[in-house]
mmCIF file of C-alpha atoms in Angstrom:
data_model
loop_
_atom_site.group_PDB
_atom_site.id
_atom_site.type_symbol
_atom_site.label_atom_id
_atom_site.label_comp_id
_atom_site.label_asym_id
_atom_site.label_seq_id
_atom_site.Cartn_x
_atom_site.Cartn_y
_atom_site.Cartn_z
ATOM 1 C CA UNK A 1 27.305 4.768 -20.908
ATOM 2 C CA UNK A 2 24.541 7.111 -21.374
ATOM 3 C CA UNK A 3 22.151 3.826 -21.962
ATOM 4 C CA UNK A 4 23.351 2.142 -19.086
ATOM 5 C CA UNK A 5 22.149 5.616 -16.527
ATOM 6 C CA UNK A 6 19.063 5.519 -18.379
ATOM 7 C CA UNK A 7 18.144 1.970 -17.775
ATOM 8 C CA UNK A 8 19.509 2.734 -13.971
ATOM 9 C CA UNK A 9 17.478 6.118 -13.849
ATOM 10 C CA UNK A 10 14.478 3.650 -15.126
ATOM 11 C CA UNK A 11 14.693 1.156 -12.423
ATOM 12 C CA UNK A 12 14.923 3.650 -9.720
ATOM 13 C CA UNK A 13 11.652 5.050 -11.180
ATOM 14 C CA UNK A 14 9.636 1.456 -10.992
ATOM 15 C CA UNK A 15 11.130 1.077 -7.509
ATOM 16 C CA UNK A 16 9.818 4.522 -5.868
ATOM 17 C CA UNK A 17 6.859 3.270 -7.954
ATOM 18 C CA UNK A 18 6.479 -0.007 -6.142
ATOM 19 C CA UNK A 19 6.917 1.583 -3.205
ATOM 20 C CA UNK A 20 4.579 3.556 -3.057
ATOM 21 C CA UNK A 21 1.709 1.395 -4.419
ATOM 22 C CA UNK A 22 3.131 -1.059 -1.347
ATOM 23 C CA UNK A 23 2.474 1.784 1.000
ATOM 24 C CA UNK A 24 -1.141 2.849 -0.578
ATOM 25 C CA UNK A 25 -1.719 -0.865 0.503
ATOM 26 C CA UNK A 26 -0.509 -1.026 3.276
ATOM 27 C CA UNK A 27 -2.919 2.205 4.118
ATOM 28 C CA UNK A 28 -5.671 0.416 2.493
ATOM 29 C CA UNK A 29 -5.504 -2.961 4.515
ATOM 30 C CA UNK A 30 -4.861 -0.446 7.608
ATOM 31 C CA UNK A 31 -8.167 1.163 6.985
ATOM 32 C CA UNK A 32 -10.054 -2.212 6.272
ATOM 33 C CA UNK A 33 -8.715 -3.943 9.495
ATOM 34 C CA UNK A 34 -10.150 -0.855 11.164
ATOM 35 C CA UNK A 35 -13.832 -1.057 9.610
ATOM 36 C CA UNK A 36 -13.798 -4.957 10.112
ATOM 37 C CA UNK A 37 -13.127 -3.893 14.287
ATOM 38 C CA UNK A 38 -15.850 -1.549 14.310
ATOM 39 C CA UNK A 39 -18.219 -3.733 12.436
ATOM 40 C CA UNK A 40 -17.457 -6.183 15.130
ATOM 41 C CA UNK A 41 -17.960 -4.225 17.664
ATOM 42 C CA UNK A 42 -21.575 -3.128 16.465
ATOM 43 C CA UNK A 43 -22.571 -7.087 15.845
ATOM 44 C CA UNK A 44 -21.386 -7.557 19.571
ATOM 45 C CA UNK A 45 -23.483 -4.733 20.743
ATOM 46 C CA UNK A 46 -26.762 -6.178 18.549
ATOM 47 C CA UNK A 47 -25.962 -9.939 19.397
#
């Protein structure tokens, strides 16, 4: 029994893991759809 709560205990671990390298991503693709709007903005501006 005390195997089986380990390997649960485990996979909750790797999930909040996952998680939260999904969110970091999600930030990161966030911030990168925000500097691809301002850098075209600026080549409207020079064009």
């Amino acid at each position: 029994m005390m195997a089986q709560e380990s390997v649960q205990q485990q996979s909750i671990t790797q999930v909040q893991l996952l998680a939260a390298l999904a969110q970091q991503l999600a930030e990161q693709e966030q911030h990168l759809l925000q500097q691809q709007q301002q850098q075209t903005k600026i080549l409207h501006r020079l064009a």
